[in-house]
Amino acid sequence: MPTVRGRIVPGRLLPLGGPKDGTWITEQAAVGTLWPTAEIPGVRLESMRIGPDPGRAVSAPVVLPPAGALPPGPLRIEAAITTSATLPLHRSAERLRTLLLDVAAAHLGLTLVAVDLRVTDLHDAMETESSPQTVRRAESPAAHAAPSRSAFPAAGAEPLYGQSGRLATVASAVPGVARLTALPGGRPIAVEHQDDPPGTHIEVRLAIAPGHRPLDVTRAVRAAVSAAAADDITGPASTAVLVTEVAARPSR
């Protein structure tokens, strides 16, 4: 059951970049990228959550966010680890903390400001393999909540299929986009026409191809879709992008 839940529950929707970027990533996708890089001798990850940093100011996004998405602002990792009883605890923890902060910025584009590590056990120096039940999975009761639904209701906001198809073609052609995806019960791309304020909102969900930084790809997708929408839609339009999957980086 933990394995099944880890595959269907996206966790929190985390902001990528700043308030002007209009992009988000599922917690599951972010953890799936960070977990394999946390290779510190003698240290084993047991769980990881990514969420807002308490007490830090957040900003209003420039576009309508996906339903349930966190507002742009600093993020914090909370992780449980076990470590070898023969290693200096503080040194190992600091190495892991620095590694996670660097990878989050360089490989994802997350604004991480802190990593809280909780040591749950000490193990033998030879026991360094990660448990297959916890790899690449955000673990906490909150992660098992119902998935966030699309910002677009099933009735009253159905997209124009021809228009959505054209915009989907534009988004799929951006370098670094592996494919368009959808959260359970959602659609990969949706267009909602609003009366107050007047305008059109577009939401795109996608997977990132190997070797590409999600923040860079989503910025390009927003620019391409917004440009295409300007030729296809009357009135102001805004675009939000949600990354639901990040393919593993190619091994060297």
CSV table of N, CA and C in Angstrom, one decimal, residues 1 3 25 28 48 52 82 90 95 118 125 136 156 163 201 209 211 213 225 234 238 243-245 247-248 250 252:
chain,number,residue,atom,x,y,z
A,1,MET,N,0.8,-1.2,0.0
A,1,MET,CA,0.0,0.0,0.0
A,1,MET,C,0.8,1.3,0.0
A,3,THR,N,3.7,1.7,-1.4
A,3,THR,CA,4.2,1.9,-2.8
A,3,THR,C,3.1,2.4,-3.7
A,25,ILE,N,5.6,22.5,-9.1
A,25,ILE,CA,6.0,21.1,-9.2
A,25,ILE,C,5.4,20.3,-8.1
A,28,GLN,N,6.0,15.0,-5.0
A,28,GLN,CA,6.5,13.7,-5.3
A,28,GLN,C,7.6,13.8,-6.4
A,48,MET,N,11.2,12.0,3.4
A,48,MET,CA,11.5,13.4,3.1
A,48,MET,C,10.2,14.1,2.7
A,52,PRO,N,6.5,24.7,3.0
A,52,PRO,CA,6.9,26.1,3.3
A,52,PRO,C,7.7,26.2,4.5
A,82,THR,N,18.9,7.7,9.0
A,82,THR,CA,19.7,6.8,9.9
A,82,THR,C,21.2,7.0,9.5
A,90,HIS,N,27.5,15.3,13.0
A,90,HIS,CA,27.3,16.7,12.6
A,90,HIS,C,28.0,16.9,11.2
A,95,ARG,N,27.0,17.6,5.3
A,95,ARG,CA,27.3,17.3,3.9
A,95,ARG,C,26.0,17.0,3.2
A,118,ARG,N,16.4,14.7,11.0
A,118,ARG,CA,16.1,14.1,12.2
A,118,ARG,C,16.7,12.7,12.2
A,125,ALA,N,28.1,0.3,9.9
A,125,ALA,CA,28.7,1.0,8.8
A,125,ALA,C,28.5,0.3,7.5
A,136,ARG,N,12.3,7.6,-3.1
A,136,ARG,CA,11.6,8.6,-4.0
A,136,ARG,C,10.1,8.7,-3.5
A,156,GLY,N,-19.1,23.7,-16.5
A,156,GLY,CA,-19.1,25.2,-16.5
A,156,GLY,C,-17.8,25.8,-17.0
A,163,GLN,N,-9.0,24.4,-29.6
A,163,GLN,CA,-8.0,25.4,-29.0
A,163,GLN,C,-7.0,24.8,-28.1
A,201,HIS,N,-7.6,31.9,-18.7
A,201,HIS,CA,-6.5,31.2,-17.9
A,201,HIS,C,-6.3,29.9,-18.5
A,209,ALA,N,11.8,16.1,-19.5
A,209,ALA,CA,12.7,15.1,-20.1
A,209,ALA,C,14.1,15.0,-19.3
A,211,GLY,N,17.8,15.3,-18.1
A,211,GLY,CA,18.9,16.3,-18.4
A,211,GLY,C,18.4,17.7,-18.5
A,213,ARG,N,16.4,21.2,-16.7
A,213,ARG,CA,16.0,21.8,-15.4
A,213,ARG,C,14.5,22.2,-15.5
A,225,VAL,N,3.3,29.1,-24.8
A,225,VAL,CA,1.9,28.9,-24.8
A,225,VAL,C,1.2,30.3,-24.8
A,234,THR,N,-9.1,36.1,-27.7
A,234,THR,CA,-9.3,37.5,-27.6
A,234,THR,C,-9.3,37.9,-26.1
A,238,SER,N,-3.5,34.3,-19.3
A,238,SER,CA,-2.4,34.0,-18.4
A,238,SER,C,-2.2,32.5,-18.4
A,243,VAL,N,4.5,20.9,-13.1
A,243,VAL,CA,5.4,19.7,-13.4
A,243,VAL,C,4.9,18.5,-12.5
A,244,THR,N,4.5,17.4,-13.1
A,244,THR,CA,4.1,16.3,-12.4
A,244,THR,C,5.1,15.2,-12.3
A,245,GLU,N,6.1,15.2,-13.2
A,245,GLU,CA,7.1,14.2,-13.3
A,245,GLU,C,8.4,14.8,-13.8
A,247,ALA,N,12.0,13.1,-15.3
A,247,ALA,CA,12.7,11.9,-15.6
A,247,ALA,C,14.1,11.9,-15.0
A,248,ALA,N,14.6,10.7,-14.7
A,248,ALA,CA,15.9,10.6,-14.0
A,248,ALA,C,16.9,11.1,-15.0
A,250,PRO,N,20.4,11.2,-16.9
A,250,PRO,CA,21.2,10.1,-17.4
A,250,PRO,C,22.4,9.8,-16.6
A,252,ARG,N,26.2,8.8,-15.7
A,252,ARG,CA,27.5,9.0,-16.4
A,252,ARG,C,28.2,7.6,-16.6
